[in-house]
PDB file of C-alpha atoms in Angstrom:
ATOM      1  CA  TYR A 204      69.201-121.902  17.182  1.00  0.00           C
ATOM      2  CA  ILE A 205      66.367-119.751  15.909  1.00  0.00           C
ATOM      3  CA  VAL A 206      66.983-117.163  18.632  1.00  0.00           C
ATOM      4  CA  LEU A 207      70.686-117.143  17.800  1.00  0.00           C
ATOM      5  CA  GLY A 208      69.936-116.622  14.116  1.00  0.00           C
ATOM      6  CA  LEU A 209      67.640-113.736  14.911  1.00  0.00           C
ATOM      7  CA  ALA A 210      70.201-112.208  17.287  1.00  0.00           C
ATOM      8  CA  LEU A 211      72.898-112.457  14.602  1.00  0.00           C
ATOM      9  CA  ILE A 212      70.662-110.792  12.034  1.00  0.00           C
ATOM     10  CA  LEU A 213      69.760-107.951  14.397  1.00  0.00           C
ATOM     11  CA  THR A 214      73.327-107.472  15.591  1.00  0.00           C
ATOM     12  CA  TYR A 215      75.114-107.563  12.245  1.00  0.00           C
ATOM     13  CA  ASN A 216      72.534-105.770  10.135  1.00  0.00           C
ATOM     14  CA  LYS A 217      73.878-102.223  10.575  1.00  0.00           C
ATOM     15  CA  PRO A 218      77.277-100.626  10.129  1.00  0.00           C
ATOM     16  CA  PRO A 219      80.072-100.916  11.269  1.00  0.00           C
ATOM     17  CA  PHE A 220      79.518-104.693  11.138  1.00  0.00           C
ATOM     18  CA  ALA A 221      77.033-105.039   8.275  1.00  0.00           C
ATOM     19  CA  LEU A 222      77.507-108.753   7.696  1.00  0.00           C
ATOM     20  CA  HIS A 223      73.909-109.731   7.005  1.00  0.00           C
ATOM     21  CA  GLY A 224      73.703-111.536   3.700  1.00  0.00           C
ATOM     22  CA  THR A 225      77.326-112.691   3.754  1.00  0.00           C
ATOM     23  CA  VAL A 226      78.979-116.041   4.347  1.00  0.00           C
ATOM     24  CA  TRP A 227      80.775-114.552   7.341  1.00  0.00           C
ATOM     25  CA  LEU A 228      77.551-114.480   9.335  1.00  0.00           C
ATOM     26  CA  VAL A 229      77.044-118.206   8.741  1.00  0.00           C
ATOM     27  CA  MET A 230      80.584-118.886   9.958  1.00  0.00           C
ATOM     28  CA  ILE A 231      80.092-116.716  13.047  1.00  0.00           C
ATOM     29  CA  GLY A 232      76.867-118.567  13.830  1.00  0.00           C
ATOM     30  CA  HIS A 233      78.505-121.981  13.544  1.00  0.00           C
ATOM     31  CA  LEU A 234      81.419-120.776  15.647  1.00  0.00           C
ATOM     32  CA  VAL A 235      79.105-119.476  18.376  1.00  0.00           C
ATOM     33  CA  ILE A 236      77.269-122.805  18.459  1.00  0.00           C
ATOM     34  CA  SER A 237      80.351-125.065  18.378  1.00  0.00           C
ATOM     35  CA  LEU A 238      82.833-123.102  20.459  1.00  0.00           C
ATOM     36  CA  PRO A 239      81.376-123.696  23.966  1.00  0.00           C
ATOM     37  CA  MET A 240      81.247-127.468  23.522  1.00  0.00           C
ATOM     38  CA  SER A 241      84.737-127.563  22.042  1.00  0.00           C
ATOM     39  CA  TYR A 242      86.072-125.364  24.804  1.00  0.00           C
ATOM     40  CA  ARG A 243      84.709-127.656  27.522  1.00  0.00           C
ATOM     41  CA  ILE A 244      86.226-130.744  25.897  1.00  0.00           C
ATOM     42  CA  VAL A 245      89.655-129.133  25.395  1.00  0.00           C
ATOM     43  CA  GLN A 246      89.557-127.768  28.955  1.00  0.00           C
ATOM     44  CA  ALA A 247      88.881-131.259  30.343  1.00  0.00           C
ATOM     45  CA  VAL A 248      91.673-132.745  28.226  1.00  0.00           C
ATOM     46  CA  LEU A 249      94.167-130.110  29.352  1.00  0.00           C
ATOM     47  CA  GLU A 250      93.187-130.536  33.007  1.00  0.00           C
ATOM     48  CA  GLY A 251      93.796-134.271  32.713  1.00  0.00           C
ATOM     49  CA  ALA A 252      97.127-133.918  30.932  1.00  0.00           C
ATOM     50  CA  ASP A 253     100.284-134.736  32.851  1.00  0.00           C
ATOM     51  CA  PHE A 254     102.553-131.729  32.467  1.00  0.00           C
ATOM     52  CA  SER A 255     105.291-133.319  34.555  1.00  0.00           C
ATOM     53  CA  MET A 256     106.336-135.102  31.352  1.00  0.00           C
ATOM     54  CA  LEU A 257     106.921-131.656  29.825  1.00  0.00           C
ATOM     55  CA  GLU A 258     109.219-130.748  32.697  1.00  0.00           C
ATOM     56  CA  ALA A 259     111.017-134.086  32.338  1.00  0.00           C
ATOM     57  CA  ALA A 260     111.574-133.511  28.636  1.00  0.00           C
ATOM     58  CA  ARG A 261     112.885-130.025  29.323  1.00  0.00           C
ATOM     59  CA  SER A 262     115.272-131.355  31.967  1.00  0.00           C
ATOM     60  CA  LEU A 263     116.597-133.891  29.464  1.00  0.00           C
ATOM     61  CA  GLY A 264     117.603-131.110  27.090  1.00  0.00           C
ATOM     62  CA  ALA A 265     114.621-130.707  24.772  1.00  0.00           C
ATOM     63  CA  THR A 266     113.660-127.210  23.764  1.00  0.00           C
ATOM     64  CA  GLU A 267     110.243-126.016  24.880  1.00  0.00           C
ATOM     65  CA  TRP A 268     108.773-126.294  21.387  1.00  0.00           C
ATOM     66  CA  THR A 269     110.181-129.807  20.928  1.00  0.00           C
ATOM     67  CA  ALA A 270     108.849-130.898  24.318  1.00  0.00           C
ATOM     68  CA  VAL A 271     105.367-129.596  23.519  1.00  0.00           C
ATOM     69  CA  ARG A 272     105.405-131.101  20.035  1.00  0.00           C
ATOM     70  CA  ARG A 273     106.708-134.532  21.042  1.00  0.00           C
ATOM     71  CA  VAL A 274     105.290-134.966  24.557  1.00  0.00           C
ATOM     72  CA  VAL A 275     102.251-132.810  25.248  1.00  0.00           C
ATOM     73  CA  PHE A 276     100.623-132.730  21.820  1.00  0.00           C
ATOM     74  CA  PRO A 277     100.484-136.542  21.366  1.00  0.00           C
ATOM     75  CA  ALA A 278      98.947-136.810  24.838  1.00  0.00           C
ATOM     76  CA  ILE A 279      96.158-134.329  24.122  1.00  0.00           C
ATOM     77  CA  ALA A 280      95.672-135.071  20.390  1.00  0.00           C
ATOM     78  CA  PRO A 281      92.764-137.538  20.862  1.00  0.00           C
ATOM     79  CA  GLY A 282      90.836-134.947  22.851  1.00  0.00           C
ATOM     80  CA  LEU A 283      91.487-132.258  20.246  1.00  0.00           C
ATOM     81  CA  VAL A 284      90.363-134.544  17.444  1.00  0.00           C
ATOM     82  CA  ALA A 285      87.241-135.534  19.389  1.00  0.00           C
ATOM     83  CA  SER A 286      86.461-131.881  20.007  1.00  0.00           C
ATOM     84  CA  ALA A 287      86.817-131.034  16.334  1.00  0.00           C
ATOM     85  CA  LEU A 288      84.703-134.026  15.335  1.00  0.00           C
ATOM     86  CA  LEU A 289      81.893-133.088  17.720  1.00  0.00           C
ATOM     87  CA  ALA A 290      81.970-129.494  16.500  1.00  0.00           C
ATOM     88  CA  PHE A 291      81.751-130.747  12.907  1.00  0.00           C
ATOM     89  CA  VAL A 292      78.779-133.018  13.633  1.00  0.00           C
ATOM     90  CA  ASN A 293      77.058-130.261  15.594  1.00  0.00           C
ATOM     91  CA  SER A 294      77.577-127.909  12.680  1.00  0.00           C
ATOM     92  CA  LEU A 295      76.179-130.460  10.226  1.00  0.00           C
ATOM     93  CA  GLN A 296      72.850-130.685  12.060  1.00  0.00           C
ATOM     94  CA  ASN A 297      72.450-126.906  12.319  1.00  0.00           C
ATOM     95  CA  PHE A 298      69.596-126.212   9.915  1.00  0.00           C
ATOM     96  CA  SER A 299      67.511-123.432  11.469  1.00  0.00           C
ATOM     97  CA  MET A 300      70.315-120.919  12.043  1.00  0.00           C
ATOM     98  CA  SER A 301      71.758-121.579   8.580  1.00  0.00           C
ATOM     99  CA  LEU A 302      68.341-121.048   7.017  1.00  0.00           C
ATOM    100  CA  MET A 303      67.989-117.672   8.717  1.00  0.00           C
ATOM    101  CA  VAL A 304      71.416-116.155   8.107  1.00  0.00           C
ATOM    102  CA  ALA A 305      72.686-117.787   4.891  1.00  0.00           C
ATOM    103  CA  PRO A 306      72.863-115.403   1.917  1.00  0.00           C
ATOM    104  CA  GLU A 307      70.794-116.005  -1.171  1.00  0.00           C
ATOM    105  CA  GLY A 308      72.298-118.746  -3.295  1.00  0.00           C
ATOM    106  CA  PHE A 309      74.578-120.046  -0.516  1.00  0.00           C
ATOM    107  CA  LYS A 310      73.599-123.541   0.536  1.00  0.00           C
ATOM    108  CA  THR A 311      74.896-125.640   3.368  1.00  0.00           C
ATOM    109  CA  LEU A 312      74.407-129.390   3.266  1.00  0.00           C
ATOM    110  CA  PRO A 313      71.341-129.389   5.570  1.00  0.00           C
ATOM    111  CA  LEU A 314      69.747-126.649   3.485  1.00  0.00           C
ATOM    112  CA  ASP A 315      70.299-128.648   0.325  1.00  0.00           C
ATOM    113  CA  LEU A 316      68.817-131.778   1.913  1.00  0.00           C
ATOM    114  CA  VAL A 317      65.651-129.957   2.889  1.00  0.00           C
ATOM    115  CA  GLY A 318      65.544-128.445  -0.603  1.00  0.00           C
ATOM    116  CA  PHE A 319      65.723-131.907  -2.130  1.00  0.00           C
ATOM    117  CA  VAL A 320      62.858-133.226  -0.035  1.00  0.00           C
ATOM    118  CA  PHE A 321      60.554-130.202   0.105  1.00  0.00           C
ATOM    119  CA  ALA A 322      60.713-128.707  -3.368  1.00  0.00           C
ATOM    120  CA  GLU A 323      57.924-126.314  -4.357  1.00  0.00           C
ATOM    121  CA  THR A 324      56.376-128.772  -6.783  1.00  0.00           C
ATOM    122  CA  GLY A 325      56.388-132.509  -6.535  1.00  0.00           C
ATOM    123  CA  ALA A 326      58.108-132.842  -9.878  1.00  0.00           C
ATOM    124  CA  TYR A 327      61.309-131.291  -8.508  1.00  0.00           C
ATOM    125  CA  SER A 328      61.453-133.120  -5.190  1.00  0.00           C
ATOM    126  CA  ASN A 329      64.142-135.749  -5.287  1.00  0.00           C
ATOM    127  CA  PHE A 330      63.928-138.241  -2.430  1.00  0.00           C
ATOM    128  CA  ASN A 331      66.541-140.492  -3.972  1.00  0.00           C
ATOM    129  CA  LEU A 332      69.089-137.703  -4.074  1.00  0.00           C
ATOM    130  CA  ALA A 333      68.240-136.705  -0.496  1.00  0.00           C
ATOM    131  CA  ALA A 334      68.705-140.304   0.626  1.00  0.00           C
ATOM    132  CA  ALA A 335      72.031-140.553  -1.225  1.00  0.00           C
ATOM    133  CA  VAL A 336      73.327-137.310   0.316  1.00  0.00           C
ATOM    134  CA  SER A 337      72.190-138.483   3.756  1.00  0.00           C
ATOM    135  CA  LEU A 338      74.044-141.742   3.248  1.00  0.00           C
ATOM    136  CA  CYS A 339      77.161-139.826   2.214  1.00  0.00           C
ATOM    137  CA  MET A 340      76.871-137.720   5.378  1.00  0.00           C
ATOM    138  CA  MET A 341      76.629-140.866   7.514  1.00  0.00           C
ATOM    139  CA  LEU A 342      79.598-142.410   5.733  1.00  0.00           C
ATOM    140  CA  LEU A 343      81.580-139.224   6.270  1.00  0.00           C
ATOM    141  CA  ILE A 344      80.866-139.246  10.002  1.00  0.00           C
ATOM    142  CA  ILE A 345      81.608-142.978  10.323  1.00  0.00           C
ATOM    143  CA  SER A 346      84.871-142.457   8.404  1.00  0.00           C
ATOM    144  CA  ALA A 347      85.835-139.642  10.737  1.00  0.00           C
ATOM    145  CA  LEU A 348      85.121-141.856  13.759  1.00  0.00           C
ATOM    146  CA  TRP A 349      87.190-144.627  12.188  1.00  0.00           C
ATOM    147  CA  ALA A 350      90.052-142.181  11.618  1.00  0.00           C
ATOM    148  CA  VAL A 351      89.897-141.114  15.275  1.00  0.00           C
ATOM    149  CA  ARG A 352      90.079-144.734  16.370  1.00  0.00           C
ATOM    150  CA  LEU A 353      92.974-145.307  14.008  1.00  0.00           C
ATOM    151  CA  VAL A 354      94.882-142.276  15.304  1.00  0.00           C
ATOM    152  CA  THR A 355      94.255-143.127  18.964  1.00  0.00           C
ATOM    153  CA  LYS A 356      95.007-146.823  18.369  1.00  0.00           C
ATOM    154  CA  GLN A 357      91.873-147.964  20.197  1.00  0.00           C
ATOM    155  CA  THR A 358      89.632-150.842  19.236  1.00  0.00           C
ATOM    156  CA  TRP A 359      85.898-150.446  18.740  1.00  0.00           C
ATOM    157  CA  PHE A 360      85.091-152.697  21.681  1.00  0.00           C
ATOM    158  CA  GLU A 361      87.745-151.491  24.107  1.00  0.00           C
ATOM    159  CA  ASN A 362      85.387-149.555  26.378  1.00  0.00           C
ATOM    160  CA  LEU A 363      82.462-151.984  26.356  1.00  0.00           C
ATOM    161  CA  ASN A 364      81.765-154.014  29.488  1.00  0.00           C
ATOM    162  CA  PHE A 365      79.856-157.244  28.931  1.00  0.00           C
TER     163      PHE A 365
END
């Protein structure tokens, strides 16, 4: 991620795309990191989707938009949610690129966590706050996983083989 951060700084440092020091560069960096993984997941989901159900819905009188909304989208929704969740988690752990391209005063959650732990003087370091924020991050990710399981109507132990 360090090389990507350096490439973004060098690319977007001069006009016509002078984005260095803006929030847009952080968003572009996270997009460049998360997009390939999300693309591969969505591609696999779409390749595994059964589009004959779309043709059946169309032959039964549904409009194309209704057929996509009621037949195709529910079939691919778990893959889309999983892709978004993985992109979110990947973006959460992205510290080095955010450190390089984030503007002054703009803090992402990983930057704040490192700031809590490694303050310039020991009096300002706050390990308890860093631990609390880390716990909140874990609870957020576990809640998102629970929501995915709730939406897909799967149990936690469905895919385990004992």
